[in-house]
Amino acid sequence: MPREHDIKDYRNFGIMAHIDAGKTTTTERILFYTGKSHKIGEVHDGAATMDWMTQEQERGITITSAATTCFWRGHRLNIIDTPGHVDFTIEVERSLRVLDGAVCVLDGNQGVEPQTETVWRQADKYDVPRVVFVNKMDKIGADFFKCVADIVKRVAGKPVCLQLPIGAESDFKGVIDLVRMKAIVWLEESLGAKFVEEAIPADLEELSKEYRTKLVEACVELDDDAMAAYLEGQEPSEEELVRLIRKAVQDRAFHPVLCGSAFKNKGVQPLLDAVVDYLPSPLDRGAVKGLVPESDPEEPLTREPDDKAPFSLLAFKIMDDPFVGTITFCRIYSGTVLAGSTVLNSTSGKKERIGRMLLMHANNREDIKEASAGDIVAIAGLKETRTGDTLCDPLKPALLEKMEFPEPVIEIAIEPKSKADQEKLGIALSKLAAEDPSFRVSTDSESGQTILKGMGELHLDIKVDILRRTYKVDANVGAPQVAYRETITRKAEIDYTHKKQTGGTGQFARVKLVVEPNEAGGGYQFESKIVGGSVPKEYIPGVEKGINSVMGAGVVAGFPIVDFKVQLIDGAFHEVDSSVLAFEIATRAAMREALQKGASVLLEPVMKVEVVTPEEYTGSVIGDLNSRRGQIQGQDMRGNAVVINAFVPLANMFGYVNTLRSMSQGRANYTMLFDHYEQVPSNVAAEVQAKFA
Ligand SMILES: Nc1nc2c(ncn2[C@@H]2O[C@H](COP(=O)(O)OP(=O)(O)OP(=O)(O)O)[C@@H](O)[C@H]2O)c(=O)[nH]1
């Protein structure tokens, strides 16, 4: 079956923004103008097409990244809605991984906000080309040029204006297209579906010329021929300019800036044109890199975005769908896959059958029989596939790059009320963990309690909500706890002999270990320095097992031990009485001693917190952060607001959202991200110890 759209006409893009900048509204309008959504849903009615889950609708935030297909100017657009809340940056990373380009939506009044900054840097990390849409130009205080300046100041971007606004605030009428040097004005009565092109208003002529020159110069600078022609007085044609801007976006030489008001239905069609004209197709992004599965040393391979290449895809999002059950959103990188075929999950090594394949539109889903390179599809019926897994041709296996997920730093205990609930909980948790790799589940070995771990309070709140509502689990949920760690601060050398002789075969093992601190984030390392066979090779796994068995619970308050190195420098064995088990027991005892002698300490997660507050609350905000053991890193003005940066222990950030709200009459905002682990001061450590040890 021939493809409906050539791969060069695909645009897989995401919309990234700070919370409330207007991502959902912009997406809604896009779906409306591309003809797939027939009513304009307002976020507040909870009718927005992209906001699927009840949890999201009630909270008014978008937490899932659903992929939606629509069409514009003969191109096939796959939009991935990325979440804006800081607790869900993982979802943003996950979507950025499978995007070819992005639209960065700014609030015209707020400029580059903390979360935009975070996602912008993530987009840099994944080399995602992007265009900027300055939204909310109708809002009081909207300032296009401040937003442009902000892109330089806040994220060191290279903004180049492709448009200028005509009017601002309630007088915002449309935009000047600097590529074609025309004014575009929207007609109110058509919900923005109709617009007219006019001559540039006289009062904006000078400014338009100035910005047109900036645009042309930014473009010709990147192309020797165009520059030579320009120096001879020849302006690039419209076509040439579009080509140069496209190249600049793809090389990330600059970031084109457009503007509008999604809410007032202005500026969305030119934004769609910009997506088509400037954002890359899968072909432009080129081959995806991967590895030959299970190759050691790792053998790299590539997969071309071509229907004839061996098939490969990456699963980037798992969702429960009320109609189809579990669906897995996948990006196909190479080749073609048919519904009903059997493929290899090269991450797990297991075979999977592709059941139904669906193309998700704004308000309907289309069953498809085959999908090819560049497509983003939802697959129903995958059983073994988790987020981040690769599926591929079993005869030509490939493992696409794995995703990395930050450490979950907060946890809660959950206790089902009945046996039936226990069963439901087990099923639900395995689903949730497969859907979201930043969410982990474990069992406390001492209490037997089930522990949920996540990125932040809200993250876990939402999981508990899903457990209760979707899976109807009745359970007691504990208060959120900080995920503490332990480490040693001094080198310790231990010589330990385990000897047992009570009838039958005895046990004998002697180990001499050097245990020392590793650099922060360096993790755990083991090295055997045995020469001459004082500990035979076959017993070394016993030593490692011994270390592993104590790593989960340190001596300070029973938290996992991180960042330490162990060297096995000597030992002894007995011909008859030694065994792997004897070495494991000896090592375990030696490690316990080493942790004491090595002056173990408690570590706590420290968050990077950014508070944005009206000036009058600055004093109270800083005072409060100080009282939370926060270290203020600096403060800055953003518009008329003060931005305060601080490092604050997570332990002292519980319920902060409420405190901040009441302190600032609801006007201040904050975002936080895990930054690093740090030693807990001794007075606080004593409290933690009293609570947990
Ligand atoms: N004045 C004005 N308000 C807008 C505009 N676009 C969106 N809004 C409003 O801003 C608020 C947030 O819009 P959303 O579209 O939900 O923003 P979002 O970025 O998707 O928010 P999250 O999903 O929570 O991250 C809503 O009240 C919108 O009605 C705009 O162009 N002008």
JSON list of C-alpha atoms in Angstrom, two decimals, residues 414-605:
[
{"chain": "A", "resi": 414, "resn": "ILE", "atom": "CA", "xyz": [0.72, 2.36, 50.72]},
{"chain": "A", "resi": 415, "resn": "GLU", "atom": "CA", "xyz": [-1.21, -0.36, 52.49]},
{"chain": "A", "resi": 416, "resn": "PRO", "atom": "CA", "xyz": [-4.19, -2.03, 50.85]},
{"chain": "A", "resi": 417, "resn": "LYS", "atom": "CA", "xyz": [-7.17, -2.48, 53.14]},
{"chain": "A", "resi": 418, "resn": "SER", "atom": "CA", "xyz": [-8.14, -6.00, 52.10]},
{"chain": "A", "resi": 419, "resn": "LYS", "atom": "CA", "xyz": [-6.79, -9.00, 50.28]},
{"chain": "A", "resi": 420, "resn": "ALA", "atom": "CA", "xyz": [-8.82, -8.07, 47.21]},
{"chain": "A", "resi": 421, "resn": "ASP", "atom": "CA", "xyz": [-7.30, -4.60, 47.30]},
{"chain": "A", "resi": 422, "resn": "GLN", "atom": "CA", "xyz": [-3.87, -6.14, 47.60]},
{"chain": "A", "resi": 423, "resn": "GLU", "atom": "CA", "xyz": [-4.43, -7.99, 44.34]},
{"chain": "A", "resi": 424, "resn": "LYS", "atom": "CA", "xyz": [-5.81, -4.96, 42.55]},
{"chain": "A", "resi": 425, "resn": "LEU", "atom": "CA", "xyz": [-2.90, -2.91, 43.81]},
{"chain": "A", "resi": 426, "resn": "GLY", "atom": "CA", "xyz": [-0.36, -5.37, 42.47]},
{"chain": "A", "resi": 427, "resn": "ILE", "atom": "CA", "xyz": [-1.87, -5.31, 38.98]},
{"chain": "A", "resi": 428, "resn": "ALA", "atom": "CA", "xyz": [-2.30, -1.54, 38.97]},
{"chain": "A", "resi": 429, "resn": "LEU", "atom": "CA", "xyz": [1.22, -0.83, 40.15]},
{"chain": "A", "resi": 430, "resn": "SER", "atom": "CA", "xyz": [2.86, -3.00, 37.54]},
{"chain": "A", "resi": 431, "resn": "LYS", "atom": "CA", "xyz": [0.89, -1.11, 34.89]},
{"chain": "A", "resi": 432, "resn": "LEU", "atom": "CA", "xyz": [1.74, 2.30, 36.31]},
{"chain": "A", "resi": 433, "resn": "ALA", "atom": "CA", "xyz": [5.42, 1.44, 36.60]},
{"chain": "A", "resi": 434, "resn": "ALA", "atom": "CA", "xyz": [5.50, 0.29, 32.97]},
{"chain": "A", "resi": 435, "resn": "GLU", "atom": "CA", "xyz": [3.86, 3.53, 31.90]},
{"chain": "A", "resi": 436, "resn": "ASP", "atom": "CA", "xyz": [6.15, 5.82, 33.79]},
{"chain": "A", "resi": 437, "resn": "PRO", "atom": "CA", "xyz": [9.79, 4.93, 34.41]},
{"chain": "A", "resi": 438, "resn": "SER", "atom": "CA", "xyz": [10.19, 7.85, 36.82]},
{"chain": "A", "resi": 439, "resn": "PHE", "atom": "CA", "xyz": [7.71, 6.09, 39.09]},
{"chain": "A", "resi": 440, "resn": "ARG", "atom": "CA", "xyz": [9.09, 3.09, 40.98]},
{"chain": "A", "resi": 441, "resn": "VAL", "atom": "CA", "xyz": [7.61, 0.54, 43.28]},
{"chain": "A", "resi": 442, "resn": "SER", "atom": "CA", "xyz": [9.43, -1.45, 45.93]},
{"chain": "A", "resi": 443, "resn": "THR", "atom": "CA", "xyz": [8.75, -3.40, 49.09]},
{"chain": "A", "resi": 444, "resn": "ASP", "atom": "CA", "xyz": [10.26, -2.39, 52.40]},
{"chain": "A", "resi": 445, "resn": "SER", "atom": "CA", "xyz": [12.13, -5.49, 53.49]},
{"chain": "A", "resi": 446, "resn": "GLU", "atom": "CA", "xyz": [11.50, -4.86, 57.19]},
{"chain": "A", "resi": 447, "resn": "SER", "atom": "CA", "xyz": [7.92, -3.65, 57.34]},
{"chain": "A", "resi": 448, "resn": "GLY", "atom": "CA", "xyz": [6.71, -5.47, 54.23]},
{"chain": "A", "resi": 449, "resn": "GLN", "atom": "CA", "xyz": [5.02, -2.24, 53.15]},
{"chain": "A", "resi": 450, "resn": "THR", "atom": "CA", "xyz": [4.70, -1.28, 49.51]},
{"chain": "A", "resi": 451, "resn": "ILE", "atom": "CA", "xyz": [6.67, 1.87, 48.77]},
{"chain": "A", "resi": 452, "resn": "LEU", "atom": "CA", "xyz": [5.92, 4.18, 45.85]},
{"chain": "A", "resi": 453, "resn": "LYS", "atom": "CA", "xyz": [8.72, 6.46, 44.67]},
{"chain": "A", "resi": 454, "resn": "GLY", "atom": "CA", "xyz": [8.42, 9.46, 42.42]},
{"chain": "A", "resi": 455, "resn": "MET", "atom": "CA", "xyz": [9.69, 12.84, 41.36]},
{"chain": "A", "resi": 456, "resn": "GLY", "atom": "CA", "xyz": [7.61, 15.06, 43.62]},
{"chain": "A", "resi": 457, "resn": "GLU", "atom": "CA", "xyz": [4.56, 15.32, 45.84]},
{"chain": "A", "resi": 458, "resn": "LEU", "atom": "CA", "xyz": [2.21, 16.02, 42.96]},
{"chain": "A", "resi": 459, "resn": "HIS", "atom": "CA", "xyz": [3.61, 13.15, 40.92]},
{"chain": "A", "resi": 460, "resn": "LEU", "atom": "CA", "xyz": [2.78, 10.66, 43.69]},
{"chain": "A", "resi": 461, "resn": "ASP", "atom": "CA", "xyz": [-0.52, 12.38, 44.44]},
{"chain": "A", "resi": 462, "resn": "ILE", "atom": "CA", "xyz": [-1.64, 11.72, 40.91]},
{"chain": "A", "resi": 463, "resn": "LYS", "atom": "CA", "xyz": [-0.56, 8.08, 41.04]},
{"chain": "A", "resi": 464, "resn": "VAL", "atom": "CA", "xyz": [-2.53, 7.54, 44.24]},
{"chain": "A", "resi": 465, "resn": "ASP", "atom": "CA", "xyz": [-5.48, 9.24, 42.61]},
{"chain": "A", "resi": 466, "resn": "ILE", "atom": "CA", "xyz": [-5.26, 6.87, 39.64]},
{"chain": "A", "resi": 467, "resn": "LEU", "atom": "CA", "xyz": [-5.01, 3.88, 41.98]},
{"chain": "A", "resi": 468, "resn": "ARG", "atom": "CA", "xyz": [-8.15, 4.97, 43.78]},
{"chain": "A", "resi": 469, "resn": "ARG", "atom": "CA", "xyz": [-10.26, 6.03, 40.84]},
{"chain": "A", "resi": 470, "resn": "THR", "atom": "CA", "xyz": [-9.20, 3.98, 37.88]},
{"chain": "A", "resi": 471, "resn": "TYR", "atom": "CA", "xyz": [-8.26, 0.80, 39.70]},
{"chain": "A", "resi": 472, "resn": "LYS", "atom": "CA", "xyz": [-10.63, 1.19, 42.66]},
{"chain": "A", "resi": 473, "resn": "VAL", "atom": "CA", "xyz": [-7.95, 0.24, 45.17]},
{"chain": "A", "resi": 474, "resn": "ASP", "atom": "CA", "xyz": [-8.91, 0.99, 48.76]},
{"chain": "A", "resi": 475, "resn": "ALA", "atom": "CA", "xyz": [-5.75, 1.70, 50.71]},
{"chain": "A", "resi": 476, "resn": "ASN", "atom": "CA", "xyz": [-4.16, 3.65, 53.51]},
{"chain": "A", "resi": 477, "resn": "VAL", "atom": "CA", "xyz": [-1.54, 6.01, 52.22]},
{"chain": "A", "resi": 478, "resn": "GLY", "atom": "CA", "xyz": [1.26, 7.30, 54.41]},
{"chain": "A", "resi": 479, "resn": "ALA", "atom": "CA", "xyz": [2.72, 10.79, 54.41]},
{"chain": "A", "resi": 480, "resn": "PRO", "atom": "CA", "xyz": [5.28, 11.44, 51.70]},
{"chain": "A", "resi": 481, "resn": "GLN", "atom": "CA", "xyz": [8.83, 10.74, 52.81]},
{"chain": "A", "resi": 482, "resn": "VAL", "atom": "CA", "xyz": [12.16, 11.93, 51.59]},
{"chain": "A", "resi": 483, "resn": "ALA", "atom": "CA", "xyz": [14.33, 9.29, 49.92]},
{"chain": "A", "resi": 484, "resn": "TYR", "atom": "CA", "xyz": [17.42, 9.62, 52.12]},
{"chain": "A", "resi": 485, "resn": "ARG", "atom": "CA", "xyz": [20.71, 7.93, 51.30]},
{"chain": "A", "resi": 486, "resn": "GLU", "atom": "CA", "xyz": [23.79, 7.05, 53.27]},
{"chain": "A", "resi": 487, "resn": "THR", "atom": "CA", "xyz": [27.44, 7.11, 52.42]},
{"chain": "A", "resi": 488, "resn": "ILE", "atom": "CA", "xyz": [30.79, 6.82, 54.17]},
{"chain": "A", "resi": 489, "resn": "THR", "atom": "CA", "xyz": [33.15, 9.73, 54.68]},
{"chain": "A", "resi": 490, "resn": "ARG", "atom": "CA", "xyz": [36.38, 7.94, 55.63]},
{"chain": "A", "resi": 491, "resn": "LYS", "atom": "CA", "xyz": [38.42, 5.11, 54.25]},
{"chain": "A", "resi": 492, "resn": "ALA", "atom": "CA", "xyz": [38.19, 1.91, 56.27]},
{"chain": "A", "resi": 493, "resn": "GLU", "atom": "CA", "xyz": [40.23, -1.26, 56.06]},
{"chain": "A", "resi": 494, "resn": "ILE", "atom": "CA", "xyz": [38.68, -4.40, 57.46]},
{"chain": "A", "resi": 495, "resn": "ASP", "atom": "CA", "xyz": [40.11, -7.87, 57.85]},
{"chain": "A", "resi": 496, "resn": "TYR", "atom": "CA", "xyz": [37.35, -10.32, 58.70]},
{"chain": "A", "resi": 497, "resn": "THR", "atom": "CA", "xyz": [37.34, -14.05, 59.11]},
{"chain": "A", "resi": 498, "resn": "HIS", "atom": "CA", "xyz": [34.17, -16.09, 59.13]},
{"chain": "A", "resi": 499, "resn": "LYS", "atom": "CA", "xyz": [34.67, -19.49, 60.68]},
{"chain": "A", "resi": 500, "resn": "LYS", "atom": "CA", "xyz": [32.10, -22.02, 61.78]},
{"chain": "A", "resi": 501, "resn": "GLN", "atom": "CA", "xyz": [32.73, -25.59, 62.80]},
{"chain": "A", "resi": 502, "resn": "THR", "atom": "CA", "xyz": [29.68, -27.33, 64.14]},
{"chain": "A", "resi": 503, "resn": "GLY", "atom": "CA", "xyz": [29.78, -30.90, 62.92]},
{"chain": "A", "resi": 504, "resn": "GLY", "atom": "CA", "xyz": [29.57, -31.76, 59.23]},
{"chain": "A", "resi": 505, "resn": "THR", "atom": "CA", "xyz": [31.13, -29.36, 56.76]},
{"chain": "A", "resi": 506, "resn": "GLY", "atom": "CA", "xyz": [32.37, -26.15, 58.28]},
{"chain": "A", "resi": 507, "resn": "GLN", "atom": "CA", "xyz": [32.40, -22.67, 56.85]},
{"chain": "A", "resi": 508, "resn": "PHE", "atom": "CA", "xyz": [35.51, -20.67, 56.31]},
{"chain": "A", "resi": 509, "resn": "ALA", "atom": "CA", "xyz": [36.24, -17.39, 54.54]},
{"chain": "A", "resi": 510, "resn": "ARG", "atom": "CA", "xyz": [38.57, -14.51, 55.22]},
{"chain": "A", "resi": 511, "resn": "VAL", "atom": "CA", "xyz": [38.32, -11.20, 53.38]},
{"chain": "A", "resi": 512, "resn": "LYS", "atom": "CA", "xyz": [40.38, -8.06, 53.60]},
{"chain": "A", "resi": 513, "resn": "LEU", "atom": "CA", "xyz": [38.45, -5.10, 52.23]},
{"chain": "A", "resi": 514, "resn": "VAL", "atom": "CA", "xyz": [39.30, -1.45, 51.67]},
{"chain": "A", "resi": 515, "resn": "VAL", "atom": "CA", "xyz": [36.10, 0.58, 51.62]},
{"chain": "A", "resi": 516, "resn": "GLU", "atom": "CA", "xyz": [36.37, 4.25, 50.69]},
{"chain": "A", "resi": 517, "resn": "PRO", "atom": "CA", "xyz": [34.16, 7.16, 49.64]},
{"chain": "A", "resi": 518, "resn": "ASN", "atom": "CA", "xyz": [33.56, 7.63, 45.92]},
{"chain": "A", "resi": 519, "resn": "GLU", "atom": "CA", "xyz": [32.92, 11.07, 44.43]},
{"chain": "A", "resi": 520, "resn": "ALA", "atom": "CA", "xyz": [29.33, 12.33, 44.68]},
{"chain": "A", "resi": 521, "resn": "GLY", "atom": "CA", "xyz": [27.25, 10.65, 41.99]},
{"chain": "A", "resi": 522, "resn": "GLY", "atom": "CA", "xyz": [30.09, 8.20, 41.31]},
{"chain": "A", "resi": 523, "resn": "GLY", "atom": "CA", "xyz": [27.95, 5.27, 42.45]},
{"chain": "A", "resi": 524, "resn": "TYR", "atom": "CA", "xyz": [29.27, 1.96, 43.70]},
{"chain": "A", "resi": 525, "resn": "GLN", "atom": "CA", "xyz": [32.41, 0.33, 42.36]},
{"chain": "A", "resi": 526, "resn": "PHE", "atom": "CA", "xyz": [33.99, -3.00, 43.18]},
{"chain": "A", "resi": 527, "resn": "GLU", "atom": "CA", "xyz": [37.45, -4.16, 42.31]},
{"chain": "A", "resi": 528, "resn": "SER", "atom": "CA", "xyz": [39.26, -7.35, 43.14]},
{"chain": "A", "resi": 529, "resn": "LYS", "atom": "CA", "xyz": [42.98, -6.88, 43.63]},
{"chain": "A", "resi": 530, "resn": "ILE", "atom": "CA", "xyz": [43.63, -10.50, 44.37]},
{"chain": "A", "resi": 531, "resn": "VAL", "atom": "CA", "xyz": [46.79, -11.87, 42.82]},
{"chain": "A", "resi": 532, "resn": "GLY", "atom": "CA", "xyz": [48.12, -15.30, 43.55]},
{"chain": "A", "resi": 533, "resn": "GLY", "atom": "CA", "xyz": [44.79, -16.86, 44.38]},
{"chain": "A", "resi": 534, "resn": "SER", "atom": "CA", "xyz": [44.38, -16.00, 48.09]},
{"chain": "A", "resi": 535, "resn": "VAL", "atom": "CA", "xyz": [40.68, -15.82, 47.22]},
{"chain": "A", "resi": 536, "resn": "PRO", "atom": "CA", "xyz": [39.93, -18.16, 44.30]},
{"chain": "A", "resi": 537, "resn": "LYS", "atom": "CA", "xyz": [37.99, -16.64, 41.38]},
{"chain": "A", "resi": 538, "resn": "GLU", "atom": "CA", "xyz": [34.89, -18.73, 41.99]},
{"chain": "A", "resi": 539, "resn": "TYR", "atom": "CA", "xyz": [34.38, -17.11, 45.42]},
{"chain": "A", "resi": 540, "resn": "ILE", "atom": "CA", "xyz": [34.56, -13.49, 44.21]},
{"chain": "A", "resi": 541, "resn": "PRO", "atom": "CA", "xyz": [30.83, -13.47, 43.29]},
{"chain": "A", "resi": 542, "resn": "GLY", "atom": "CA", "xyz": [30.18, -14.33, 46.95]},
{"chain": "A", "resi": 543, "resn": "VAL", "atom": "CA", "xyz": [32.10, -11.21, 47.97]},
{"chain": "A", "resi": 544, "resn": "GLU", "atom": "CA", "xyz": [30.05, -9.09, 45.59]},
{"chain": "A", "resi": 545, "resn": "LYS", "atom": "CA", "xyz": [26.83, -10.64, 46.82]},
{"chain": "A", "resi": 546, "resn": "GLY", "atom": "CA", "xyz": [27.87, -9.81, 50.38]},
{"chain": "A", "resi": 547, "resn": "ILE", "atom": "CA", "xyz": [28.37, -6.17, 49.45]},
{"chain": "A", "resi": 548, "resn": "ASN", "atom": "CA", "xyz": [25.07, -6.03, 47.56]},
{"chain": "A", "resi": 549, "resn": "SER", "atom": "CA", "xyz": [23.21, -7.48, 50.51]},
{"chain": "A", "resi": 550, "resn": "VAL", "atom": "CA", "xyz": [24.19, -4.57, 52.77]},
{"chain": "A", "resi": 551, "resn": "MET", "atom": "CA", "xyz": [23.88, -1.81, 50.18]},
{"chain": "A", "resi": 552, "resn": "GLY", "atom": "CA", "xyz": [20.13, -1.53, 50.58]},
{"chain": "A", "resi": 553, "resn": "ALA", "atom": "CA", "xyz": [20.25, -0.53, 54.25]},
{"chain": "A", "resi": 554, "resn": "GLY", "atom": "CA", "xyz": [23.03, 1.49, 55.85]},
{"chain": "A", "resi": 555, "resn": "VAL", "atom": "CA", "xyz": [23.97, 1.71, 59.50]},
{"chain": "A", "resi": 556, "resn": "VAL", "atom": "CA", "xyz": [22.79, 5.28, 60.19]},
{"chain": "A", "resi": 557, "resn": "ALA", "atom": "CA", "xyz": [19.06, 4.89, 59.63]},
{"chain": "A", "resi": 558, "resn": "GLY", "atom": "CA", "xyz": [18.67, 1.99, 57.24]},
{"chain": "A", "resi": 559, "resn": "PHE", "atom": "CA", "xyz": [18.74, 3.94, 53.94]},
{"chain": "A", "resi": 560, "resn": "PRO", "atom": "CA", "xyz": [20.50, 2.74, 50.78]},
{"chain": "A", "resi": 561, "resn": "ILE", "atom": "CA", "xyz": [24.24, 3.37, 50.63]},
{"chain": "A", "resi": 562, "resn": "VAL", "atom": "CA", "xyz": [25.61, 5.25, 47.64]},
{"chain": "A", "resi": 563, "resn": "ASP", "atom": "CA", "xyz": [28.91, 6.50, 46.24]},
{"chain": "A", "resi": 564, "resn": "PHE", "atom": "CA", "xyz": [31.47, 4.12, 47.69]},
{"chain": "A", "resi": 565, "resn": "LYS", "atom": "CA", "xyz": [34.28, 1.93, 46.40]},
{"chain": "A", "resi": 566, "resn": "VAL", "atom": "CA", "xyz": [35.26, -1.48, 47.66]},
{"chain": "A", "resi": 567, "resn": "GLN", "atom": "CA", "xyz": [38.54, -3.22, 46.96]},
{"chain": "A", "resi": 568, "resn": "LEU", "atom": "CA", "xyz": [39.14, -6.80, 47.88]},
{"chain": "A", "resi": 569, "resn": "ILE", "atom": "CA", "xyz": [42.85, -6.74, 48.64]},
{"chain": "A", "resi": 570, "resn": "ASP", "atom": "CA", "xyz": [43.46, -10.07, 50.32]},
{"chain": "A", "resi": 571, "resn": "GLY", "atom": "CA", "xyz": [41.82, -13.05, 51.96]},
{"chain": "A", "resi": 572, "resn": "ALA", "atom": "CA", "xyz": [42.14, -16.74, 52.67]},
{"chain": "A", "resi": 573, "resn": "PHE", "atom": "CA", "xyz": [40.18, -19.90, 51.97]},
{"chain": "A", "resi": 574, "resn": "HIS", "atom": "CA", "xyz": [39.98, -23.48, 53.11]},
{"chain": "A", "resi": 575, "resn": "GLU", "atom": "CA", "xyz": [40.12, -26.39, 50.65]},
{"chain": "A", "resi": 576, "resn": "VAL", "atom": "CA", "xyz": [37.03, -28.06, 52.10]},
{"chain": "A", "resi": 577, "resn": "ASP", "atom": "CA", "xyz": [35.13, -25.51, 54.19]},
{"chain": "A", "resi": 578, "resn": "SER", "atom": "CA", "xyz": [35.10, -22.48, 51.86]},
{"chain": "A", "resi": 579, "resn": "SER", "atom": "CA", "xyz": [32.11, -21.71, 49.67]},
{"chain": "A", "resi": 580, "resn": "VAL", "atom": "CA", "xyz": [30.48, -18.79, 47.87]},
{"chain": "A", "resi": 581, "resn": "LEU", "atom": "CA", "xyz": [28.09, -18.54, 50.80]},
{"chain": "A", "resi": 582, "resn": "ALA", "atom": "CA", "xyz": [30.91, -18.41, 53.36]},
{"chain": "A", "resi": 583, "resn": "PHE", "atom": "CA", "xyz": [32.49, -15.51, 51.44]},
{"chain": "A", "resi": 584, "resn": "GLU", "atom": "CA", "xyz": [29.16, -13.76, 51.24]},
{"chain": "A", "resi": 585, "resn": "ILE", "atom": "CA", "xyz": [28.70, -14.02, 55.01]},
{"chain": "A", "resi": 586, "resn": "ALA", "atom": "CA", "xyz": [32.24, -12.85, 55.72]},
{"chain": "A", "resi": 587, "resn": "THR", "atom": "CA", "xyz": [31.88, -9.89, 53.36]},
{"chain": "A", "resi": 588, "resn": "ARG", "atom": "CA", "xyz": [28.57, -8.87, 54.83]},
{"chain": "A", "resi": 589, "resn": "ALA", "atom": "CA", "xyz": [30.05, -8.73, 58.32]},
{"chain": "A", "resi": 590, "resn": "ALA", "atom": "CA", "xyz": [33.15, -6.94, 57.02]},
{"chain": "A", "resi": 591, "resn": "MET", "atom": "CA", "xyz": [30.98, -4.36, 55.25]},
{"chain": "A", "resi": 592, "resn": "ARG", "atom": "CA", "xyz": [28.93, -3.67, 58.37]},
{"chain": "A", "resi": 593, "resn": "GLU", "atom": "CA", "xyz": [32.12, -2.99, 60.25]},
{"chain": "A", "resi": 594, "resn": "ALA", "atom": "CA", "xyz": [33.44, -0.84, 57.43]},
{"chain": "A", "resi": 595, "resn": "LEU", "atom": "CA", "xyz": [30.32, 1.30, 57.40]},
{"chain": "A", "resi": 596, "resn": "GLN", "atom": "CA", "xyz": [30.78, 2.01, 61.11]},
{"chain": "A", "resi": 597, "resn": "LYS", "atom": "CA", "xyz": [34.47, 2.64, 60.85]},
{"chain": "A", "resi": 598, "resn": "GLY", "atom": "CA", "xyz": [34.04, 4.67, 57.67]},
{"chain": "A", "resi": 599, "resn": "ALA", "atom": "CA", "xyz": [31.93, 7.22, 59.55]},
{"chain": "A", "resi": 600, "resn": "SER", "atom": "CA", "xyz": [28.66, 6.74, 57.66]},
{"chain": "A", "resi": 601, "resn": "VAL", "atom": "CA", "xyz": [26.51, 9.82, 57.27]},
{"chain": "A", "resi": 602, "resn": "LEU", "atom": "CA", "xyz": [23.00, 10.56, 56.08]},
{"chain": "A", "resi": 603, "resn": "LEU", "atom": "CA", "xyz": [22.47, 12.28, 52.72]},
{"chain": "A", "resi": 604, "resn": "GLU", "atom": "CA", "xyz": [19.35, 14.14, 51.66]},
{"chain": "A", "resi": 605, "resn": "PRO", "atom": "CA", "xyz": [18.08, 15.26, 48.26]}
]
